[in-house]
Each structure stands twice: as C-alpha cells, then as structure tokens.
mmCIF file of N, CA and C in Angstrom:
data_model
loop_
_atom_site.group_PDB
_atom_site.id
_atom_site.type_symbol
_atom_site.label_atom_id
_atom_site.label_comp_id
_atom_site.label_asym_id
_atom_site.label_seq_id
_atom_site.Cartn_x
_atom_site.Cartn_y
_atom_site.Cartn_z
ATOM 1 N N MET A 1 -19.195 -0.449 9.132
ATOM 2 C CA MET A 1 -17.786 -0.161 8.876
ATOM 3 C C MET A 1 -17.705 0.861 7.730
ATOM 4 N N HIS A 2 -16.694 1.688 7.795
ATOM 5 C CA HIS A 2 -16.462 2.740 6.803
ATOM 6 C C HIS A 2 -15.101 2.510 6.165
ATOM 7 N N SER A 3 -14.812 3.265 5.118
ATOM 8 C CA SER A 3 -13.527 3.045 4.443
ATOM 9 C C SER A 3 -12.857 4.356 4.057
ATOM 10 N N ILE A 4 -11.546 4.271 3.943
ATOM 11 C CA ILE A 4 -10.715 5.348 3.418
ATOM 12 C C ILE A 4 -9.890 4.742 2.287
ATOM 13 N N HIS A 5 -9.830 5.435 1.162
ATOM 14 C CA HIS A 5 -9.092 4.961 -0.009
ATOM 15 C C HIS A 5 -7.981 5.956 -0.344
ATOM 16 N N LEU A 6 -6.808 5.448 -0.630
ATOM 17 C CA LEU A 6 -5.738 6.249 -1.223
ATOM 18 C C LEU A 6 -5.525 5.674 -2.608
ATOM 19 N N LYS A 7 -5.745 6.494 -3.622
ATOM 20 C CA LYS A 7 -5.768 5.999 -4.997
ATOM 21 C C LYS A 7 -4.561 6.482 -5.793
ATOM 22 N N ASN A 8 -3.915 5.533 -6.450
ATOM 23 C CA ASN A 8 -2.825 5.807 -7.387
ATOM 24 C C ASN A 8 -1.673 6.597 -6.768
ATOM 25 N N ILE A 9 -1.144 6.065 -5.671
ATOM 26 C CA ILE A 9 0.069 6.626 -5.086
ATOM 27 C C ILE A 9 1.211 6.236 -6.016
ATOM 28 N N ARG A 10 1.829 7.200 -6.658
ATOM 29 C CA ARG A 10 2.877 6.918 -7.650
ATOM 30 C C ARG A 10 4.240 6.928 -6.973
ATOM 31 N N VAL A 11 4.986 5.847 -7.203
ATOM 32 C CA VAL A 11 6.310 5.693 -6.600
ATOM 33 C C VAL A 11 7.275 5.181 -7.669
ATOM 34 N N PHE A 12 8.455 5.766 -7.733
ATOM 35 C CA PHE A 12 9.512 5.243 -8.585
ATOM 36 C C PHE A 12 10.475 4.477 -7.684
ATOM 37 N N THR A 13 10.676 3.188 -7.977
ATOM 38 C CA THR A 13 11.569 2.366 -7.161
ATOM 39 C C THR A 13 12.080 1.187 -7.987
ATOM 40 N N ASN A 14 12.731 0.235 -7.355
ATOM 41 C CA ASN A 14 13.481 -0.777 -8.114
ATOM 42 C C ASN A 14 13.157 -2.222 -7.722
ATOM 43 N N HIS A 15 11.877 -2.560 -7.615
ATOM 44 C CA HIS A 15 11.492 -3.945 -7.317
ATOM 45 C C HIS A 15 11.623 -4.818 -8.559
ATOM 46 N N GLY A 16 11.811 -6.107 -8.334
ATOM 47 C CA GLY A 16 11.824 -7.056 -9.439
ATOM 48 C C GLY A 16 12.917 -8.087 -9.306
ATOM 49 N N CYS A 17 12.772 -9.160 -10.062
ATOM 50 C CA CYS A 17 13.729 -10.264 -10.014
ATOM 51 C C CYS A 17 14.920 -10.051 -10.941
ATOM 52 N N LEU A 18 14.763 -9.201 -11.931
ATOM 53 C CA LEU A 18 15.830 -8.989 -12.909
ATOM 54 C C LEU A 18 16.845 -7.959 -12.424
ATOM 55 N N THR A 19 18.109 -8.178 -12.756
ATOM 56 C CA THR A 19 19.172 -7.234 -12.392
ATOM 57 C C THR A 19 18.884 -5.860 -12.985
ATOM 58 N N GLU A 20 18.354 -5.834 -14.211
ATOM 59 C CA GLU A 20 18.040 -4.566 -14.871
ATOM 60 C C GLU A 20 17.000 -3.776 -14.079
ATOM 61 N N GLU A 21 16.022 -4.484 -13.506
ATOM 62 C CA GLU A 21 14.986 -3.803 -12.729
ATOM 63 C C GLU A 21 15.588 -3.142 -11.488
ATOM 64 N N GLU A 22 16.558 -3.809 -10.898
ATOM 65 C CA GLU A 22 17.215 -3.256 -9.723
ATOM 66 C C GLU A 22 18.004 -2.002 -10.079
ATOM 67 N N LYS A 23 18.692 -2.033 -11.213
ATOM 68 C CA LYS A 23 19.538 -0.915 -11.623
ATOM 69 C C LYS A 23 18.738 0.255 -12.186
ATOM 70 N N ILE A 24 17.772 -0.041 -13.041
ATOM 71 C CA ILE A 24 17.044 1.007 -13.761
ATOM 72 C C ILE A 24 15.862 1.538 -12.961
ATOM 73 N N GLY A 25 15.127 0.642 -12.310
ATOM 74 C CA GLY A 25 13.917 1.027 -11.589
ATOM 75 C C GLY A 25 12.757 1.276 -12.539
ATOM 76 N N SER A 26 11.585 1.450 -11.978
ATOM 77 C CA SER A 26 10.405 1.748 -12.786
ATOM 78 C C SER A 26 9.315 2.362 -11.924
ATOM 79 N N ASP A 27 8.235 2.743 -12.585
ATOM 80 C CA ASP A 27 7.108 3.371 -11.904
ATOM 81 C C ASP A 27 6.137 2.321 -11.380
ATOM 82 N N TYR A 28 5.591 2.609 -10.223
ATOM 83 C CA TYR A 28 4.596 1.751 -9.582
ATOM 84 C C TYR A 28 3.434 2.615 -9.128
ATOM 85 N N LEU A 29 2.260 2.000 -9.081
ATOM 86 C CA LEU A 29 1.086 2.636 -8.497
ATOM 87 C C LEU A 29 0.605 1.761 -7.354
ATOM 88 N N VAL A 30 0.251 2.392 -6.250
ATOM 89 C CA VAL A 30 -0.278 1.663 -5.113
ATOM 90 C C VAL A 30 -1.649 2.224 -4.784
ATOM 91 N N ASN A 31 -2.600 1.322 -4.593
ATOM 92 C CA ASN A 31 -3.929 1.692 -4.124
ATOM 93 C C ASN A 31 -4.145 1.016 -2.790
ATOM 94 N N LEU A 32 -4.616 1.784 -1.830
ATOM 95 C CA LEU A 32 -4.798 1.283 -0.477
ATOM 96 C C LEU A 32 -6.208 1.615 -0.013
ATOM 97 N N ARG A 33 -6.860 0.617 0.557
ATOM 98 C CA ARG A 33 -8.197 0.820 1.137
ATOM 99 C C ARG A 33 -8.189 0.216 2.526
ATOM 100 N N ILE A 34 -8.666 1.002 3.489
ATOM 101 C CA ILE A 34 -8.784 0.470 4.845
ATOM 102 C C ILE A 34 -10.243 0.603 5.272
ATOM 103 N N GLU A 35 -10.635 -0.261 6.203
ATOM 104 C CA GLU A 35 -11.949 -0.157 6.823
ATOM 105 C C GLU A 35 -11.756 0.084 8.308
ATOM 106 N N ALA A 36 -12.562 0.997 8.840
ATOM 107 C CA ALA A 36 -12.520 1.339 10.256
ATOM 108 C C ALA A 36 -13.844 1.993 10.620
ATOM 109 N N ASN A 37 -14.120 2.090 11.898
ATOM 110 C CA ASN A 37 -15.298 2.803 12.365
ATOM 111 C C ASN A 37 -14.951 4.295 12.382
ATOM 112 N N LEU A 38 -15.509 5.030 11.452
ATOM 113 C CA LEU A 38 -15.217 6.460 11.341
ATOM 114 C C LEU A 38 -16.303 7.332 11.972
ATOM 115 N N SER A 39 -17.294 6.710 12.589
ATOM 116 C CA SER A 39 -18.382 7.468 13.220
ATOM 117 C C SER A 39 -17.890 8.425 14.301
ATOM 118 N N PRO A 40 -16.962 8.014 15.182
ATOM 119 C CA PRO A 40 -16.477 8.979 16.186
ATOM 120 C C PRO A 40 -15.887 10.236 15.553
ATOM 121 N N ALA A 41 -15.142 10.081 14.462
ATOM 122 C CA ALA A 41 -14.547 11.238 13.785
ATOM 123 C C ALA A 41 -15.617 12.109 13.139
ATOM 124 N N ALA A 42 -16.648 11.477 12.605
ATOM 125 C CA ALA A 42 -17.735 12.238 11.990
ATOM 126 C C ALA A 42 -18.437 13.120 13.023
ATOM 127 N N LYS A 43 -18.493 12.640 14.270
ATOM 128 C CA LYS A 43 -19.133 13.414 15.335
ATOM 129 C C LYS A 43 -18.188 14.467 15.917
ATOM 130 N N SER A 44 -16.939 14.096 16.137
ATOM 131 C CA SER A 44 -16.014 14.987 16.849
ATOM 132 C C SER A 44 -15.280 15.979 15.954
ATOM 133 N N ASP A 45 -15.129 15.630 14.671
ATOM 134 C CA ASP A 45 -14.335 16.433 13.734
ATOM 135 C C ASP A 45 -12.884 16.528 14.192
ATOM 136 N N SER A 46 -12.392 15.442 14.822
ATOM 137 C CA SER A 46 -11.033 15.413 15.361
ATOM 138 C C SER A 46 -10.187 14.360 14.655
ATOM 139 N N LEU A 47 -8.988 14.741 14.278
ATOM 140 C CA LEU A 47 -8.058 13.820 13.637
ATOM 141 C C LEU A 47 -7.741 12.624 14.527
ATOM 142 N N ASN A 48 -7.777 12.814 15.835
ATOM 143 C CA ASN A 48 -7.492 11.723 16.772
ATOM 144 C C ASN A 48 -8.519 10.594 16.710
ATOM 145 N N ASP A 49 -9.704 10.873 16.149
ATOM 146 C CA ASP A 49 -10.774 9.876 16.106
ATOM 147 C C ASP A 49 -10.886 9.167 14.770
ATOM 148 N N THR A 50 -9.951 9.411 13.867
ATOM 149 C CA THR A 50 -10.002 8.777 12.549
ATOM 150 C C THR A 50 -8.684 8.081 12.250
ATOM 151 N N VAL A 51 -8.564 7.566 11.049
ATOM 152 C CA VAL A 51 -7.306 6.994 10.565
ATOM 153 C C VAL A 51 -6.670 8.058 9.670
ATOM 154 N N ASP A 52 -5.523 8.529 10.063
ATOM 155 C CA ASP A 52 -4.841 9.621 9.361
ATOM 156 C C ASP A 52 -4.303 9.119 8.018
ATOM 157 N N TYR A 53 -4.822 9.660 6.935
ATOM 158 C CA TYR A 53 -4.373 9.200 5.620
ATOM 159 C C TYR A 53 -2.963 9.657 5.293
ATOM 160 N N VAL A 54 -2.469 10.666 5.982
ATOM 161 C CA VAL A 54 -1.056 11.040 5.824
ATOM 162 C C VAL A 54 -0.168 9.910 6.355
ATOM 163 N N HIS A 55 -0.554 9.333 7.480
ATOM 164 C CA HIS A 55 0.180 8.195 8.047
ATOM 165 C C HIS A 55 0.129 7.002 7.092
ATOM 166 N N LEU A 56 -1.041 6.739 6.515
ATOM 167 C CA LEU A 56 -1.174 5.648 5.544
ATOM 168 C C LEU A 56 -0.244 5.857 4.348
ATOM 169 N N ASN A 57 -0.238 7.071 3.813
ATOM 170 C CA ASN A 57 0.612 7.382 2.669
ATOM 171 C C ASN A 57 2.089 7.215 3.018
ATOM 172 N N THR A 58 2.485 7.640 4.201
ATOM 173 C CA THR A 58 3.870 7.496 4.645
ATOM 174 C C THR A 58 4.277 6.026 4.701
ATOM 175 N N ILE A 59 3.393 5.181 5.218
ATOM 176 C CA ILE A 59 3.680 3.745 5.267
ATOM 177 C C ILE A 59 3.920 3.202 3.861
ATOM 178 N N VAL A 60 3.044 3.547 2.928
ATOM 179 C CA VAL A 60 3.186 3.064 1.552
ATOM 180 C C VAL A 60 4.516 3.508 0.959
ATOM 181 N N ILE A 61 4.820 4.782 1.053
ATOM 182 C CA ILE A 61 6.057 5.321 0.469
ATOM 183 C C ILE A 61 7.285 4.650 1.075
ATOM 184 N N GLU A 62 7.317 4.529 2.393
ATOM 185 C CA GLU A 62 8.482 3.936 3.054
ATOM 186 C C GLU A 62 8.660 2.465 2.695
ATOM 187 N N GLU A 63 7.574 1.709 2.655
ATOM 188 C CA GLU A 63 7.686 0.283 2.330
ATOM 189 C C GLU A 63 8.006 0.066 0.855
ATOM 190 N N MET A 64 7.536 0.939 -0.009
ATOM 191 C CA MET A 64 7.853 0.819 -1.434
ATOM 192 C C MET A 64 9.330 1.093 -1.700
ATOM 193 N N GLN A 65 9.992 1.858 -0.855
ATOM 194 C CA GLN A 65 11.400 2.174 -1.063
ATOM 195 C C GLN A 65 12.339 1.039 -0.667
ATOM 196 N N LYS A 66 11.827 0.046 0.055
ATOM 197 C CA LYS A 66 12.638 -1.113 0.440
ATOM 198 C C LYS A 66 12.562 -2.150 -0.669
ATOM 199 N N ARG A 67 13.686 -2.441 -1.284
ATOM 200 C CA ARG A 67 13.716 -3.338 -2.441
ATOM 201 C C ARG A 67 13.224 -4.747 -2.103
ATOM 202 N N SER A 68 12.401 -5.275 -2.999
ATOM 203 C CA SER A 68 11.945 -6.664 -2.949
ATOM 204 C C SER A 68 11.941 -7.217 -4.358
ATOM 205 N N LYS A 69 12.098 -8.512 -4.469
ATOM 206 C CA LYS A 69 11.973 -9.156 -5.775
ATOM 207 C C LYS A 69 10.507 -9.257 -6.181
ATOM 208 N N LEU A 70 9.633 -9.502 -5.213
ATOM 209 C CA LEU A 70 8.224 -9.754 -5.515
ATOM 210 C C LEU A 70 7.306 -8.669 -4.950
ATOM 211 N N LEU A 71 6.300 -8.314 -5.736
ATOM 212 C CA LEU A 71 5.305 -7.349 -5.285
ATOM 213 C C LEU A 71 4.517 -7.886 -4.093
ATOM 214 N N GLU A 72 4.401 -9.201 -4.009
ATOM 215 C CA GLU A 72 3.685 -9.814 -2.892
ATOM 216 C C GLU A 72 4.343 -9.459 -1.556
ATOM 217 N N GLN A 73 5.662 -9.430 -1.533
ATOM 218 C CA GLN A 73 6.358 -9.097 -0.295
ATOM 219 C C GLN A 73 6.121 -7.639 0.088
ATOM 220 N N VAL A 74 6.146 -6.772 -0.888
ATOM 221 C CA VAL A 74 5.892 -5.351 -0.623
ATOM 222 C C VAL A 74 4.474 -5.165 -0.090
ATOM 223 N N GLY A 75 3.512 -5.797 -0.736
ATOM 224 C CA GLY A 75 2.122 -5.692 -0.293
ATOM 225 C C GLY A 75 1.936 -6.166 1.135
ATOM 226 N N GLN A 76 2.563 -7.268 1.479
ATOM 227 C CA GLN A 76 2.424 -7.799 2.832
ATOM 228 C C GLN A 76 3.081 -6.885 3.866
ATOM 229 N N ARG A 77 4.205 -6.289 3.507
ATOM 230 C CA ARG A 77 4.850 -5.347 4.426
ATOM 231 C C ARG A 77 3.943 -4.144 4.708
ATOM 232 N N ILE A 78 3.287 -3.646 3.666
ATOM 233 C CA ILE A 78 2.368 -2.512 3.836
ATOM 234 C C ILE A 78 1.223 -2.913 4.760
ATOM 235 N N ILE A 79 0.622 -4.063 4.510
ATOM 236 C CA ILE A 79 -0.475 -4.551 5.356
ATOM 237 C C ILE A 79 -0.020 -4.685 6.803
ATOM 238 N N ASN A 80 1.126 -5.313 7.005
ATOM 239 C CA ASN A 80 1.625 -5.540 8.362
ATOM 240 C C ASN A 80 1.808 -4.238 9.125
ATOM 241 N N ARG A 81 2.377 -3.250 8.464
ATOM 242 C CA ARG A 81 2.608 -1.965 9.151
ATOM 243 C C ARG A 81 1.313 -1.241 9.457
ATOM 244 N N VAL A 82 0.382 -1.262 8.520
ATOM 245 C CA VAL A 82 -0.899 -0.597 8.753
ATOM 246 C C VAL A 82 -1.575 -1.202 9.982
ATOM 247 N N LEU A 83 -1.631 -2.524 10.041
ATOM 248 C CA LEU A 83 -2.298 -3.177 11.163
ATOM 249 C C LEU A 83 -1.523 -3.010 12.470
ATOM 250 N N ARG A 84 -0.211 -2.950 12.388
ATOM 251 C CA ARG A 84 0.609 -2.789 13.592
ATOM 252 C C ARG A 84 0.535 -1.355 14.150
ATOM 253 N N GLU A 85 0.511 -0.370 13.261
ATOM 254 C CA GLU A 85 0.625 1.019 13.698
ATOM 255 C C GLU A 85 -0.709 1.748 13.888
ATOM 256 N N LEU A 86 -1.767 1.230 13.292
ATOM 257 C CA LEU A 86 -3.048 1.940 13.330
ATOM 258 C C LEU A 86 -4.138 1.033 13.900
ATOM 259 N N ASP A 87 -4.362 1.150 15.185
ATOM 260 C CA ASP A 87 -5.287 0.269 15.908
ATOM 261 C C ASP A 87 -6.730 0.352 15.421
ATOM 262 N N LYS A 88 -7.129 1.480 14.884
ATOM 263 C CA LYS A 88 -8.520 1.635 14.434
ATOM 264 C C LYS A 88 -8.821 0.843 13.163
ATOM 265 N N VAL A 89 -7.794 0.479 12.409
ATOM 266 C CA VAL A 89 -7.988 -0.227 11.137
ATOM 267 C C VAL A 89 -8.379 -1.680 11.408
ATOM 268 N N GLN A 90 -9.483 -2.101 10.793
ATOM 269 C CA GLN A 90 -9.969 -3.471 10.937
ATOM 270 C C GLN A 90 -9.710 -4.337 9.700
ATOM 271 N N PHE A 91 -9.521 -3.689 8.553
ATOM 272 C CA PHE A 91 -9.336 -4.401 7.281
ATOM 273 C C PHE A 91 -8.440 -3.556 6.395
ATOM 274 N N VAL A 92 -7.556 -4.226 5.657
ATOM 275 C CA VAL A 92 -6.657 -3.540 4.719
ATOM 276 C C VAL A 92 -6.700 -4.268 3.382
ATOM 277 N N GLU A 93 -6.779 -3.506 2.314
ATOM 278 C CA GLU A 93 -6.618 -4.033 0.962
ATOM 279 C C GLU A 93 -5.582 -3.169 0.264
ATOM 280 N N VAL A 94 -4.565 -3.803 -0.298
ATOM 281 C CA VAL A 94 -3.531 -3.061 -1.011
ATOM 282 C C VAL A 94 -3.324 -3.689 -2.382
ATOM 283 N N SER A 95 -3.215 -2.844 -3.390
ATOM 284 C CA SER A 95 -2.869 -3.273 -4.743
ATOM 285 C C SER A 95 -1.582 -2.562 -5.147
ATOM 286 N N VAL A 96 -0.594 -3.342 -5.561
ATOM 287 C CA VAL A 96 0.678 -2.799 -6.020
ATOM 288 C C VAL A 96 0.778 -3.101 -7.505
ATOM 289 N N SER A 97 0.928 -2.072 -8.316
ATOM 290 C CA SER A 97 0.972 -2.206 -9.771
ATOM 291 C C SER A 97 2.333 -1.827 -10.314
ATOM 292 N N LYS A 98 2.923 -2.716 -11.098
ATOM 293 C CA LYS A 98 4.147 -2.383 -11.825
ATOM 294 C C LYS A 98 3.722 -1.925 -13.215
ATOM 295 N N ILE A 99 4.061 -0.682 -13.545
ATOM 296 C CA ILE A 99 3.666 -0.113 -14.832
ATOM 297 C C ILE A 99 4.670 -0.544 -15.897
ATOM 298 N N ASN A 100 4.171 -0.950 -17.060
ATOM 299 C CA ASN A 100 5.003 -1.410 -18.176
ATOM 300 C C ASN A 100 6.019 -2.468 -17.734
ATOM 301 N N PRO A 101 5.552 -3.596 -17.220
ATOM 302 C CA PRO A 101 6.476 -4.627 -16.738
ATOM 303 C C PRO A 101 7.269 -5.254 -17.880
ATOM 304 N N PRO A 102 8.506 -5.655 -17.600
ATOM 305 C CA PRO A 102 9.343 -6.263 -18.650
ATOM 306 C C PRO A 102 9.028 -7.748 -18.812
ATOM 307 N N ILE A 103 7.861 -8.043 -19.404
ATOM 308 C CA ILE A 103 7.469 -9.448 -19.540
ATOM 309 C C ILE A 103 7.318 -9.881 -20.999
ATOM 310 N N GLY A 104 7.866 -9.114 -21.905
ATOM 311 C CA GLY A 104 7.884 -9.525 -23.306
ATOM 312 C C GLY A 104 6.547 -9.457 -24.005
ATOM 313 N N GLY A 105 5.723 -8.489 -23.652
ATOM 314 C CA GLY A 105 4.441 -8.319 -24.313
ATOM 315 C C GLY A 105 3.933 -6.912 -24.070
ATOM 316 N N ASP A 106 2.818 -6.600 -24.709
ATOM 317 C CA ASP A 106 2.216 -5.279 -24.559
ATOM 318 C C ASP A 106 1.255 -5.317 -23.375
ATOM 319 N N VAL A 107 1.807 -5.160 -22.177
ATOM 320 C CA VAL A 107 1.034 -5.222 -20.942
ATOM 321 C C VAL A 107 1.184 -3.881 -20.232
ATOM 322 N N ALA A 108 0.082 -3.223 -19.965
ATOM 323 C CA ALA A 108 0.117 -1.902 -19.332
ATOM 324 C C ALA A 108 0.640 -1.977 -17.904
ATOM 325 N N GLU A 109 0.197 -2.975 -17.158
ATOM 326 C CA GLU A 109 0.650 -3.110 -15.779
ATOM 327 C C GLU A 109 0.329 -4.496 -15.249
ATOM 328 N N VAL A 110 1.088 -4.897 -14.264
ATOM 329 C CA VAL A 110 0.822 -6.114 -13.502
ATOM 330 C C VAL A 110 0.424 -5.667 -12.113
ATOM 331 N N ILE A 111 -0.669 -6.224 -11.603
ATOM 332 C CA ILE A 111 -1.193 -5.796 -10.311
ATOM 333 C C ILE A 111 -1.290 -6.988 -9.368
ATOM 334 N N VAL A 112 -0.754 -6.819 -8.173
ATOM 335 C CA VAL A 112 -0.924 -7.802 -7.103
ATOM 336 C C VAL A 112 -1.806 -7.151 -6.045
ATOM 337 N N THR A 113 -2.907 -7.822 -5.699
ATOM 338 C CA THR A 113 -3.825 -7.317 -4.688
ATOM 339 C C THR A 113 -3.855 -8.283 -3.515
ATOM 340 N N MET A 114 -3.733 -7.715 -2.311
ATOM 341 C CA MET A 114 -3.719 -8.527 -1.093
ATOM 342 C C MET A 114 -4.636 -7.877 -0.064
ATOM 343 N N THR A 115 -5.251 -8.710 0.764
ATOM 344 C CA THR A 115 -6.141 -8.215 1.804
ATOM 345 C C THR A 115 -5.866 -8.939 3.122
ATOM 346 N N GLU A 116 -6.233 -8.265 4.200
ATOM 347 C CA GLU A 116 -6.126 -8.898 5.506
ATOM 348 C C GLU A 116 -7.084 -8.214 6.475
ATOM 349 N N ARG A 117 -7.727 -9.011 7.293
ATOM 350 C CA ARG A 117 -8.643 -8.517 8.320
ATOM 351 C C ARG A 117 -8.001 -8.742 9.688
ATOM 352 N N ARG A 118 -8.139 -7.741 10.543
ATOM 353 C CA ARG A 118 -7.633 -7.866 11.916
ATOM 354 C C ARG A 118 -8.440 -8.941 12.637
ATOM 355 N N GLU A 119 -7.743 -9.798 13.357
ATOM 356 C CA GLU A 119 -8.432 -10.875 14.081
ATOM 357 C C GLU A 119 -8.906 -10.408 15.439
#
C-alpha cells in the first residue's frame, strides 16, 4: 500500500461550542493521509490511475466550511466523503487542529485525529 499526504491545509471557519467561536471564527489546520495502491499510476503516468489530491483538498475545504460544534464531527464527515467518493482509497487518517483554542491556557492548538479503513 502507498500513501498520499496533504499537509497543513489552512482554513478559516467557525467551529466550536461557544457563541463567540461561531461569530468570530478562527484558523484551523487539516492534515490528511490516504492509503491506496498507486502502482498503476506509477506505471501509466495517468491521473485516472491515482487518487487526485485536488479532489482530496476540495473535500477538506468543503467539509470544513460546514459549521460543527465538535472537531470530531468534521473529521468524520471528511472521512466519509473520501471513502464514498474515491474508490481507490483503502485507508484515511485526518487530523483537524484548532489553532489558539479558547480554553483558558497557553495552548498552541488542539488536534483531533481520526482514522478509518475501508471494509
């Protein structure tokens, strides 16, 4: 199995449980890793034989724009879409990071990481 990584996709949006988070919004970073058999693409040099990382990025951006209270819900939505829309993907790992979370301390970011394997 091979992998494709999208690192530090920066998105400004308004997730969170607090009313202020909904109104003000904040910065998030998303890291996405998928596993798939990339050998056909290595031989053919054809986009049709790989997992298009533009499609992966589009999924992340679109799902991040839908408001949720919890990062867990956003992460699961990203996983669900990747597995639903991209048949070649066998495994997905997504990390959603809230930068400078409002938790009353000096915390750089809170990260939720979720994984799922195609059955």
